PDB file of C-alpha atoms in Angstrom:
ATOM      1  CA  UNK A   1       0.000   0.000   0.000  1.00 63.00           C
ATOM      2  CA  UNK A   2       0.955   3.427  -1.023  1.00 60.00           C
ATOM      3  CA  UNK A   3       0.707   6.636   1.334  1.00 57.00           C
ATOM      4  CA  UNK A   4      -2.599   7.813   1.889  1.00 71.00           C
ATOM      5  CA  UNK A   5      -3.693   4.116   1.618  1.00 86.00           C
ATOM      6  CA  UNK A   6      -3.788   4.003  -2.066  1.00 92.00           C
ATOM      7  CA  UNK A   7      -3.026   0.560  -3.660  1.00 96.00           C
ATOM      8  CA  UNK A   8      -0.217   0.246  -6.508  1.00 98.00           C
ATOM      9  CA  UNK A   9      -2.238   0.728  -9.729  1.00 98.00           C
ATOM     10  CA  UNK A  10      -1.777  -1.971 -12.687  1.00 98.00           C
ATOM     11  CA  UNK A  11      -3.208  -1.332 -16.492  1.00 98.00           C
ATOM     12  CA  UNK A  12      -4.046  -4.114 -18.010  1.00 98.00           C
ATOM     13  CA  UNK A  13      -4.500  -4.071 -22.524  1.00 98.00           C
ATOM     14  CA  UNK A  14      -5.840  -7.291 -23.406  1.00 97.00           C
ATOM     15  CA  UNK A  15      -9.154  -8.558 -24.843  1.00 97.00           C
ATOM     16  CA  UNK A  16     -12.008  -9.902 -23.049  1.00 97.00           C
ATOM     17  CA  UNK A  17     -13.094 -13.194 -22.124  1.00 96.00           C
ATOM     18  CA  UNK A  18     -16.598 -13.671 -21.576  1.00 96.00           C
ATOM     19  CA  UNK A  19     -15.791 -17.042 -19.748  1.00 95.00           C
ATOM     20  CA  UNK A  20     -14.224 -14.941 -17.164  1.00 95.00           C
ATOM     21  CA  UNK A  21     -10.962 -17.562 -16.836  1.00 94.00           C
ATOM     22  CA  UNK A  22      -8.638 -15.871 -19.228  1.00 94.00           C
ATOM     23  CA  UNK A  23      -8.089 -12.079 -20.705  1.00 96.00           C
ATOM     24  CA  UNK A  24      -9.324  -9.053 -18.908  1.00 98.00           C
ATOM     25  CA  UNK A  25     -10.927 -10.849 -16.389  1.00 97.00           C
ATOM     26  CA  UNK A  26      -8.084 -13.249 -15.222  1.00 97.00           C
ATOM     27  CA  UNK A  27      -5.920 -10.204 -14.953  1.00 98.00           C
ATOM     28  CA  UNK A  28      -8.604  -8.391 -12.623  1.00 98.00           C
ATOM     29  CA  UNK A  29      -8.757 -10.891 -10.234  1.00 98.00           C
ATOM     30  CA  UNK A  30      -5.375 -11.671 -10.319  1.00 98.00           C
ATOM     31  CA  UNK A  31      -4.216  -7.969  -9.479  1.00 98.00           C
ATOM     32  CA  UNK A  32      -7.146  -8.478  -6.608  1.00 97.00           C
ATOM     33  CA  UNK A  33      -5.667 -11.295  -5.501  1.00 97.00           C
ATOM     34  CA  UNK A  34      -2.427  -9.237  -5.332  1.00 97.00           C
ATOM     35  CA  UNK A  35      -3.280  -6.235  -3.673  1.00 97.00           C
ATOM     36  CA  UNK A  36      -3.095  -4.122  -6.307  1.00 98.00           C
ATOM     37  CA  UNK A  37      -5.792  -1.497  -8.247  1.00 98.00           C
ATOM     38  CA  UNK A  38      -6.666  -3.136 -11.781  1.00 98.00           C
ATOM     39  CA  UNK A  39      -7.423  -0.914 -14.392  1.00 98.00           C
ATOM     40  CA  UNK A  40      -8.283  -2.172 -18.043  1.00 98.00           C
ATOM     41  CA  UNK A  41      -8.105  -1.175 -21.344  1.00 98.00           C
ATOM     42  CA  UNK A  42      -9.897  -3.961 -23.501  1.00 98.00           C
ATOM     43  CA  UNK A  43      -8.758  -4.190 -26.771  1.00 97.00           C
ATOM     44  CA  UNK A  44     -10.783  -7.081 -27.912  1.00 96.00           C
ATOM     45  CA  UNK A  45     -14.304  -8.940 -27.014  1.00 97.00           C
ATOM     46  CA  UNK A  46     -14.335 -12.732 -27.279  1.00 95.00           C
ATOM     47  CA  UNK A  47     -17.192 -14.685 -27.141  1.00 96.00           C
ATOM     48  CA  UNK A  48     -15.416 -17.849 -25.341  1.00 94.00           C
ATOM     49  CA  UNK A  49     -16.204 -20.686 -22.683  1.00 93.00           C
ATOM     50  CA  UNK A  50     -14.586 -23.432 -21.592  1.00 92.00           C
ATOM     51  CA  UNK A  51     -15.047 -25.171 -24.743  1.00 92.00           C
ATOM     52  CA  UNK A  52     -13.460 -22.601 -27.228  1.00 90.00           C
ATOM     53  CA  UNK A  53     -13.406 -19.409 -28.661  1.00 91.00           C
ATOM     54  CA  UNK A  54     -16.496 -18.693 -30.614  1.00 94.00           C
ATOM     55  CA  UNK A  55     -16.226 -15.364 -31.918  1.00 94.00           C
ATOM     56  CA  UNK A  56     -13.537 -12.391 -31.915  1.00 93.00           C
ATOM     57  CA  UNK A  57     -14.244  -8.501 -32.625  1.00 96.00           C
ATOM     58  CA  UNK A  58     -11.668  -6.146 -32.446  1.00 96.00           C
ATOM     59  CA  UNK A  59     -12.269  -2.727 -30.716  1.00 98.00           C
ATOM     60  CA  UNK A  60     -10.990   0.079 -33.154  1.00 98.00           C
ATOM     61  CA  UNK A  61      -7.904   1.589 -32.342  1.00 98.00           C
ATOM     62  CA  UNK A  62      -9.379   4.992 -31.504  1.00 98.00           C
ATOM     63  CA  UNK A  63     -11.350   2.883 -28.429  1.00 98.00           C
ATOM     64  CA  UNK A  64      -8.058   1.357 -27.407  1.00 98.00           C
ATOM     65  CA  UNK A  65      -6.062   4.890 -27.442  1.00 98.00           C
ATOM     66  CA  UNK A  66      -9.522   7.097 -25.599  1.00 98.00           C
ATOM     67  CA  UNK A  67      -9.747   4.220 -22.779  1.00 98.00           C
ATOM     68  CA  UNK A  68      -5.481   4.191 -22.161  1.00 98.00           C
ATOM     69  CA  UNK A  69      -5.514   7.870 -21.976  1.00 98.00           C
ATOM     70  CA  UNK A  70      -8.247   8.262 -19.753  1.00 98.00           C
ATOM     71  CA  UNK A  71      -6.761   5.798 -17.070  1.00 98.00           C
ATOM     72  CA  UNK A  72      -3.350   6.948 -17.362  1.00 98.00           C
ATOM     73  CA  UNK A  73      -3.734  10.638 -17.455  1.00 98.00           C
ATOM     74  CA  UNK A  74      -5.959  10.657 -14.759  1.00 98.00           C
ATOM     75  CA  UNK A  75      -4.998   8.074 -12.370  1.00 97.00           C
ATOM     76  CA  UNK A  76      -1.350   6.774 -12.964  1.00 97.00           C
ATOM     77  CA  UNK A  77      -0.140   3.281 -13.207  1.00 98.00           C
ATOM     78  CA  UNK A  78       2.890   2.012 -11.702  1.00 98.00           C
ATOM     79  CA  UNK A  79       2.730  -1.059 -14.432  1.00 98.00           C
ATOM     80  CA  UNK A  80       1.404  -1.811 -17.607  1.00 98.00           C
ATOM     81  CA  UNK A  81       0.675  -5.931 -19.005  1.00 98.00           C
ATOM     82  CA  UNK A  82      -0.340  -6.407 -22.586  1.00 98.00           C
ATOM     83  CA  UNK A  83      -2.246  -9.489 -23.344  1.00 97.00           C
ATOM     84  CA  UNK A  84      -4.379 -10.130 -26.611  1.00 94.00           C
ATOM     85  CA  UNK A  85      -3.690  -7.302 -29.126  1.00 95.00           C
ATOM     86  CA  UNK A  86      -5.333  -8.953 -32.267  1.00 89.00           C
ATOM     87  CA  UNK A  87      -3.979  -6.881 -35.329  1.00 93.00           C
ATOM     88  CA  UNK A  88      -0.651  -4.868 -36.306  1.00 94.00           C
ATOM     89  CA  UNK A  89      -2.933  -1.774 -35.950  1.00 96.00           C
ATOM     90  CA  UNK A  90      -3.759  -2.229 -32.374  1.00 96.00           C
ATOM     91  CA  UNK A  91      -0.127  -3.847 -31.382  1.00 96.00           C
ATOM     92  CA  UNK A  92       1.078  -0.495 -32.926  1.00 97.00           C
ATOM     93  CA  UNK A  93      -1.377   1.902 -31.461  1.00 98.00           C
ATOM     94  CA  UNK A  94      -0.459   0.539 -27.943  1.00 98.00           C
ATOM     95  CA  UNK A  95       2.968   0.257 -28.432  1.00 98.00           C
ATOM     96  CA  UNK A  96       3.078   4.124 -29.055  1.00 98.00           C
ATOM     97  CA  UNK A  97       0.412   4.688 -26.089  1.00 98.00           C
ATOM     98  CA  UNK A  98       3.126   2.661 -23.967  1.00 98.00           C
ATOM     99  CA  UNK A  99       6.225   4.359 -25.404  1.00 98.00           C
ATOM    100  CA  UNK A 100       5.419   7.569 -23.861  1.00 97.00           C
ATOM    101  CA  UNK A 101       4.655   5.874 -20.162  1.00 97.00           C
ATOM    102  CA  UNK A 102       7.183   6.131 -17.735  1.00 97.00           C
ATOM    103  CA  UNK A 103       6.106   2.440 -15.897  1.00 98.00           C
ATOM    104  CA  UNK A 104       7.271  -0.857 -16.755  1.00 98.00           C
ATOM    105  CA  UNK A 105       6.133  -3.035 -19.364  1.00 98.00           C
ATOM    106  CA  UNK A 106       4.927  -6.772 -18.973  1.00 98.00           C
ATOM    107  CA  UNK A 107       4.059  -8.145 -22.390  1.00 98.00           C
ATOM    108  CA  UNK A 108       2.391 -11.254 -23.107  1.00 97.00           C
ATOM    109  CA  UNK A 109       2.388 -11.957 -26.544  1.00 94.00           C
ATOM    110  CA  UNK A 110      -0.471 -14.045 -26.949  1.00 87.00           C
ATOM    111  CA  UNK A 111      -0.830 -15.923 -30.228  1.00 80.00           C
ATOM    112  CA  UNK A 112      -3.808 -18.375 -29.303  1.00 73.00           C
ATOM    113  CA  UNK A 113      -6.046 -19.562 -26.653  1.00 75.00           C
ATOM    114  CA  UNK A 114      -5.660 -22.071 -24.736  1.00 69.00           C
ATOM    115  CA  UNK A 115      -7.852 -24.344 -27.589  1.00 67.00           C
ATOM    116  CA  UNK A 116      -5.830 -23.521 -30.109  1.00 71.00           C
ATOM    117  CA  UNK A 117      -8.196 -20.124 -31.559  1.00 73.00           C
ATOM    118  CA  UNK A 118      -6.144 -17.743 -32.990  1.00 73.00           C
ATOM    119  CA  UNK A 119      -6.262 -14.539 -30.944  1.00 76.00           C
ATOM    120  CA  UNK A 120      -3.236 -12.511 -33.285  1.00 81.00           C
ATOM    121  CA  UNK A 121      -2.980 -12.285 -37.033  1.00 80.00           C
ATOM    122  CA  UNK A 122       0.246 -13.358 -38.378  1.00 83.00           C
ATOM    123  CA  UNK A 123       0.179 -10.055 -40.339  1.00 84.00           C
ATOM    124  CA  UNK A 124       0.789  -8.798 -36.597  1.00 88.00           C
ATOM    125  CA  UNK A 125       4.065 -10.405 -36.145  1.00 93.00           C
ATOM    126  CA  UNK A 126       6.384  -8.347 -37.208  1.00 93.00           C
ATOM    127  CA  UNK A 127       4.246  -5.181 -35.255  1.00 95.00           C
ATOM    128  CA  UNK A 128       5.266  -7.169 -32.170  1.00 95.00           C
ATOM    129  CA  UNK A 129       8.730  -8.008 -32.861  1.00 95.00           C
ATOM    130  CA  UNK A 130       9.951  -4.541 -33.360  1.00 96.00           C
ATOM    131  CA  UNK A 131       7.285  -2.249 -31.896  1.00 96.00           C
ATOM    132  CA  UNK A 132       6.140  -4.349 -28.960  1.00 97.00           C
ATOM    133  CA  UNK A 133       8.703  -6.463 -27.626  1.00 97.00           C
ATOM    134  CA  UNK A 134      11.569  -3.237 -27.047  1.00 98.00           C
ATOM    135  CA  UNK A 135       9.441  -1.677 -24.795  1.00 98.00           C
ATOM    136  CA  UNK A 136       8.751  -4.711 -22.568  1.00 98.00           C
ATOM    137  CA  UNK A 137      10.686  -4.992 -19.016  1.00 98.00           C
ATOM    138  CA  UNK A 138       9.557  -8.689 -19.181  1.00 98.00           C
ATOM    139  CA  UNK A 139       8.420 -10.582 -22.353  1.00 98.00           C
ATOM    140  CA  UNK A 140       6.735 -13.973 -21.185  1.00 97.00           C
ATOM    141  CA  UNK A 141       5.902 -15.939 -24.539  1.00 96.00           C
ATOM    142  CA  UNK A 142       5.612 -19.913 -24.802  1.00 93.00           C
ATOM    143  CA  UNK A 143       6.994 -21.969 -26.197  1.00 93.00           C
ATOM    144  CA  UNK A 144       4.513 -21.821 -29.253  1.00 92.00           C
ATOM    145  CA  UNK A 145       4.616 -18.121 -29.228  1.00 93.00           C
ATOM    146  CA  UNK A 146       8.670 -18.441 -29.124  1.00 94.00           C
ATOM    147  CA  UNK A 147       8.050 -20.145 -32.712  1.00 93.00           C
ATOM    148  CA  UNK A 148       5.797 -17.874 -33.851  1.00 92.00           C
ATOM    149  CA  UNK A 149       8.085 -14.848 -33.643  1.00 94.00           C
ATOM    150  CA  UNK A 150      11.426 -15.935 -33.436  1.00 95.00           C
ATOM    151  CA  UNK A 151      10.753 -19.323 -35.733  1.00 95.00           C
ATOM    152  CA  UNK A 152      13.276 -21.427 -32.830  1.00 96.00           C
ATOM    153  CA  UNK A 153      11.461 -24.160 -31.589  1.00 95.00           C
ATOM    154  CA  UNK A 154      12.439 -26.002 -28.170  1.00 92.00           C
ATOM    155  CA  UNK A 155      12.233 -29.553 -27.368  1.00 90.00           C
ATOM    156  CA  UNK A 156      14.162 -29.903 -24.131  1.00 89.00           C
ATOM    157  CA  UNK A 157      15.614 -27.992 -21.600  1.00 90.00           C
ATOM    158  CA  UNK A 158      17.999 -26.823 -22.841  1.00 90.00           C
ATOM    159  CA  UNK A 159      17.207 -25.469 -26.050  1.00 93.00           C
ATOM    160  CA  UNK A 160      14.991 -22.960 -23.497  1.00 95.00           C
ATOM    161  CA  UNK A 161      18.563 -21.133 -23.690  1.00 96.00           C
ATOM    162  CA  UNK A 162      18.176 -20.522 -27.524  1.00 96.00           C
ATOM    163  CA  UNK A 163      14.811 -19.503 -27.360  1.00 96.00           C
ATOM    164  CA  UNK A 164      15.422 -16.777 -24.705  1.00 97.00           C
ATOM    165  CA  UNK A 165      18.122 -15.256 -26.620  1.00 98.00           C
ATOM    166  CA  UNK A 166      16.270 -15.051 -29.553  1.00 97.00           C
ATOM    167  CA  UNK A 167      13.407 -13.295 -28.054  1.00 98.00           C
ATOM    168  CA  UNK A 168      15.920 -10.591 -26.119  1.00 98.00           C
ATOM    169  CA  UNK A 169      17.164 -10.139 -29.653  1.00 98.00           C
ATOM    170  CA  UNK A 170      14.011  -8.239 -29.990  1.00 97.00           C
ATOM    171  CA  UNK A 171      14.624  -5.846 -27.358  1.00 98.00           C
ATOM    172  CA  UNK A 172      13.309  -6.739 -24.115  1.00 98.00           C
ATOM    173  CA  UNK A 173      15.200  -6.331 -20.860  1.00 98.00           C
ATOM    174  CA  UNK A 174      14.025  -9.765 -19.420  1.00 98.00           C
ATOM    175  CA  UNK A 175      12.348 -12.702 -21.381  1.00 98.00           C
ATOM    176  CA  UNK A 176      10.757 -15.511 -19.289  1.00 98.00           C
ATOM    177  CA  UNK A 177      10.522 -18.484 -21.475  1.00 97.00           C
ATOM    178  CA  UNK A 178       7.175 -20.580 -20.345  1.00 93.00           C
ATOM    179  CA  UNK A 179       8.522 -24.390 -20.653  1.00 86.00           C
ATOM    180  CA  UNK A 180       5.330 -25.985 -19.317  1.00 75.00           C
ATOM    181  CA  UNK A 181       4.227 -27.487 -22.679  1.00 69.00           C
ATOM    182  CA  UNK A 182       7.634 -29.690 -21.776  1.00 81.00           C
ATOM    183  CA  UNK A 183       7.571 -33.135 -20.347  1.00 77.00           C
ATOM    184  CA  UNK A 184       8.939 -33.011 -15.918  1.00 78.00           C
ATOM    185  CA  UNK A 185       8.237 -30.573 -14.014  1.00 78.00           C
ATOM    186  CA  UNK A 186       7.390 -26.899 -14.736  1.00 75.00           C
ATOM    187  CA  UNK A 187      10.516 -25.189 -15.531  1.00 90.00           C
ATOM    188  CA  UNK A 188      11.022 -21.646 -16.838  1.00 94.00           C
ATOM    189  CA  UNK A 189      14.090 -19.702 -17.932  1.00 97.00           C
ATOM    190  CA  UNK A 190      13.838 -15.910 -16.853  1.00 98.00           C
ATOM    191  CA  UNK A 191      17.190 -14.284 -18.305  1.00 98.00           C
ATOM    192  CA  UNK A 192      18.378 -10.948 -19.476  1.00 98.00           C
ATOM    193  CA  UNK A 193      21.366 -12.429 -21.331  1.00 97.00           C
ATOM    194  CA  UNK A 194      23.514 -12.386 -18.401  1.00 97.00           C
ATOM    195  CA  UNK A 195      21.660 -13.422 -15.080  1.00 97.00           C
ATOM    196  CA  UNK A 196      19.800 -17.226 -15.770  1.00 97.00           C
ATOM    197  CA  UNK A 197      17.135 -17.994 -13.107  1.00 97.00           C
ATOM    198  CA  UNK A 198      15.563 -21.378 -13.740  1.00 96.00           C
ATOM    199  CA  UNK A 199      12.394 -21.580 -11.972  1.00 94.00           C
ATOM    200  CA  UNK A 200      10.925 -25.290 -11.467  1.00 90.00           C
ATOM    201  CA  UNK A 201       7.706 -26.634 -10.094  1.00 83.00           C
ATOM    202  CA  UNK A 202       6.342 -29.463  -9.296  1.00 80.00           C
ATOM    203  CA  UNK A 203       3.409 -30.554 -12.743  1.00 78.00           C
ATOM    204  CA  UNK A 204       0.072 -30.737 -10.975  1.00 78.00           C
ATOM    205  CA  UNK A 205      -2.124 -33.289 -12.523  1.00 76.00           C
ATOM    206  CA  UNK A 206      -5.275 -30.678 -13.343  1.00 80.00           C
ATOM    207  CA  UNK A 207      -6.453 -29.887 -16.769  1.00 84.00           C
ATOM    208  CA  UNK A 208      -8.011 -26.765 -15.519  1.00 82.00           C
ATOM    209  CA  UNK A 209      -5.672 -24.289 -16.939  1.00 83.00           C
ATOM    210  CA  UNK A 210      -7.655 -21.624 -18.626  1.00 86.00           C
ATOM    211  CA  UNK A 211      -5.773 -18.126 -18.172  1.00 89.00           C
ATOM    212  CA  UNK A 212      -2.606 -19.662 -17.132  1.00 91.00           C
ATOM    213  CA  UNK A 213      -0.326 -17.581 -18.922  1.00 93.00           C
ATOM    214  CA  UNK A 214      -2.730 -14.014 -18.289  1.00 95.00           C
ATOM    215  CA  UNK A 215      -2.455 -15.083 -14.741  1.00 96.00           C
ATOM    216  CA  UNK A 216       1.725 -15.167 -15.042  1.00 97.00           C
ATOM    217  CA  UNK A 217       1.714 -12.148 -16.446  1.00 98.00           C
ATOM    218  CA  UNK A 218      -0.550  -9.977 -14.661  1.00 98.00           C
ATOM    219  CA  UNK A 219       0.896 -11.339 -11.084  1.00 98.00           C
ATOM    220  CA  UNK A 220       4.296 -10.309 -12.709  1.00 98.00           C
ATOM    221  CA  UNK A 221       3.237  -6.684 -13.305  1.00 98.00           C
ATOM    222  CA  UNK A 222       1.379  -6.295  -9.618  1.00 98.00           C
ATOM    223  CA  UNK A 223       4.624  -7.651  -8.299  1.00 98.00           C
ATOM    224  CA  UNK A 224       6.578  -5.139 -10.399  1.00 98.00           C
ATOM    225  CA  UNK A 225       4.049  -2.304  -9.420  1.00 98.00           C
ATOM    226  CA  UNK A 226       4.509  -3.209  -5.634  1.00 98.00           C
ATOM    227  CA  UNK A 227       8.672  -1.943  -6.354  1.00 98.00           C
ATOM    228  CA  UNK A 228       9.925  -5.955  -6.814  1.00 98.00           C
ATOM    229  CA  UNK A 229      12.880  -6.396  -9.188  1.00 98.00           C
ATOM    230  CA  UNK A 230      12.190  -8.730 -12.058  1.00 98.00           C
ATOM    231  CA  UNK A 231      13.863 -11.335 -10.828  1.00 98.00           C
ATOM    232  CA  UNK A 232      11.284 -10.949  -7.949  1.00 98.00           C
ATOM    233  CA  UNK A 233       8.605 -10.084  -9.339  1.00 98.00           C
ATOM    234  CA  UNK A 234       8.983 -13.228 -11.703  1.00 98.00           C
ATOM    235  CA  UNK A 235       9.492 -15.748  -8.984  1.00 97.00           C
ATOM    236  CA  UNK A 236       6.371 -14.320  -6.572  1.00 97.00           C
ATOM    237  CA  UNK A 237       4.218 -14.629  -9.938  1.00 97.00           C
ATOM    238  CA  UNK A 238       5.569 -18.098 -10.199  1.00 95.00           C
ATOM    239  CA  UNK A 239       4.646 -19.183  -7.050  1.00 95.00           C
ATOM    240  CA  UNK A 240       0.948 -17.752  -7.162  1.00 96.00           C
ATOM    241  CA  UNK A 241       0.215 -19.193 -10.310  1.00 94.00           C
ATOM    242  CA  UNK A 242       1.536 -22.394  -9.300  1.00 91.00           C
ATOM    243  CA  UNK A 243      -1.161 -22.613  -6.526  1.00 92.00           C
ATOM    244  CA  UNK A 244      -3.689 -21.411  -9.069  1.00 92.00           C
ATOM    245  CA  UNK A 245      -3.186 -24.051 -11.126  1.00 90.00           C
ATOM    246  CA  UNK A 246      -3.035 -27.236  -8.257  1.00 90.00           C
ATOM    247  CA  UNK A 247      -6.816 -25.351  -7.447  1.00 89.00           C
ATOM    248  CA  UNK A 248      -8.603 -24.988 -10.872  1.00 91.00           C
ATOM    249  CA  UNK A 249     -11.474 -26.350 -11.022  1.00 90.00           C
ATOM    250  CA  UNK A 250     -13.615 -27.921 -13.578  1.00 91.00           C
ATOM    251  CA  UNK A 251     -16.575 -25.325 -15.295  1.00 92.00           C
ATOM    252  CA  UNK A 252     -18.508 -26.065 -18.188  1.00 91.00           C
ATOM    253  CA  UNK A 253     -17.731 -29.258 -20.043  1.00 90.00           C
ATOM    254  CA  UNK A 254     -14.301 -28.425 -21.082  1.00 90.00           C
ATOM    255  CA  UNK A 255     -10.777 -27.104 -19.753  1.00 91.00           C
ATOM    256  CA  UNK A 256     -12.121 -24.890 -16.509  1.00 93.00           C
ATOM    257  CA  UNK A 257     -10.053 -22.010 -15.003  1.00 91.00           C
ATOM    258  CA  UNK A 258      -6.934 -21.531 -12.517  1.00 90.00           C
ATOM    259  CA  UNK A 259      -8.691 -20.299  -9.243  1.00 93.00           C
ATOM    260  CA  UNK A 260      -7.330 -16.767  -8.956  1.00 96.00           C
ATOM    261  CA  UNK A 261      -8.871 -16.534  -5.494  1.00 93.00           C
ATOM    262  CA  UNK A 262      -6.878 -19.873  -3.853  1.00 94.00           C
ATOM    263  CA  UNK A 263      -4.820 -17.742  -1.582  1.00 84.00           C
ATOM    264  CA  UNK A 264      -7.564 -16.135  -0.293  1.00 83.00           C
ATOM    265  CA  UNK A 265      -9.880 -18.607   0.268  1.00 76.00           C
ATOM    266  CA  UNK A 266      -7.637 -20.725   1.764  1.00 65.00           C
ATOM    267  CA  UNK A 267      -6.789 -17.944   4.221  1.00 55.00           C
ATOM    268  CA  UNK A 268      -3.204 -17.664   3.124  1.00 54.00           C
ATOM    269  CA  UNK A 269      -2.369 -14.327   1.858  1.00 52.00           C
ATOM    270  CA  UNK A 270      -0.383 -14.332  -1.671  1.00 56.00           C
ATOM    271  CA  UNK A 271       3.144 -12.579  -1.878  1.00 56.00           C
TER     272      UNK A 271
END
């Protein structure tokens, strides 16, 4: 908590999911969970449940640029996550927005749900590779996303290396490669080209997953917002996602949500 009592304040840019286990509404609950003010800027509205993503519109750029200056000018954010950005127009509309924001950048470059639906149009690759990605403090893609913009793919381990210097060839101070697609354990790389921290966890054995990698990122920025380092900031959002994910539960008749709410509801405060 700031002086005065005021929470840090968190801006999230990311589409909507209706389902309420990914997207805008992961990140809410997540910066809740957190102790932290969420603020949103939706770029997108899905129509999507736990079976899929039904339908996608795009909210046009002007939208995206009235609803990012009307939270930042007026209230201030201490950190910014980007989640689904759709087209190059909107992935270079908020990459301008964020250029001239003095707060630190999380950016999740999401490519696809968590079915498979395409949430970014390949014509928006290259947007995020030199627009997006230089501005970010932390870039979390994985490992499909990796291939998508940097075309390495990783099969072990060790390749997680190669992928992470690839993406920091792109411009971001920190990448944190997601290795949970795998086999073992949960292991991520979070690097900056010198400093390696491998973070491991144990696999839980819980389809629920929805929002996983919303969840990651939006507990990194809260972390970040509350004056963490990266390093930090990573391994806090790490360990709240990982309890999350032991505690989704099933909803609807396909993959159901983390549980955003375990700490609390198991009366142990997050980090």
């Amino acid at each position: 908590m700031t002086a005065h009592g005021i929470p840090p304040r968190v801006l999230t840019v990311a589409g909507s999911d209706s389902g309420g286990g990914a997207g805008i509404q992961a990140d809410l609950k997540t910066m809740l969970a957190l102790g932290v003010h969420g603020m949103s800027v939706v770029t997108a509205v899905t129509a999507q449940n736990s079976l899929g993503v039904q339908g996608t519109w795009e909210l046009p750029a002007e939208a995206v640029r009235a609803q990012y200056r009307s939270v930042v000018d007026d209230v201030g954010v201490q950190a910014v996550k980007t989640g689904m950005l759709s087209s190059a127009e909107l992935v270079e509309t908020v990459a301008e927005l964020l250029a001239g924001t003095d707060a630190p950048v999380v950016v999740d470059p999401v490519g696809a749900s968590k079915h498979g639906d395409p949430l970014l149009a390949a014509s928006a690759l290259d947007s995020v590779r030199t627009k997006l990605l230089p501005l970010a403090a932390v870039a979390t893609p994985n490992l499909d996303e990796v291939a998508r913009l940097t075309g390495v793919r990783v099969e072990s381990e060790e390749q997680l290396r190669d992928a992470a210097a690839a993406v920091l060839a792109h411009g971001p101070r920190w990448a944190l490669i997601k290795g949970g697609h795998l086999p073992g354990d949960a292991v991520d790389l979070l690097t900056d080209g010198v400093e390696e921290h491998w973070l491991r966890a144990p696999r839980h054995d819980n389809r629920h997953t929805h929002g996983t990698g919303c969840t990651l990122a939006s507990a990194i920025a809260a972390q970040l917002a509350k004056g963490q380092s990266v390093p930090e900031a990573v391994t806090a959002a790490k360990s709240y996602v990982t309890g999350a994910i032991a505690a989704g539960f099933a909803l609807g008749a396909g993959i159901g949500p983390v549980d955003h709410g375990w700490a609390l509801t198991r009366g142990t405060p997050a980090a």
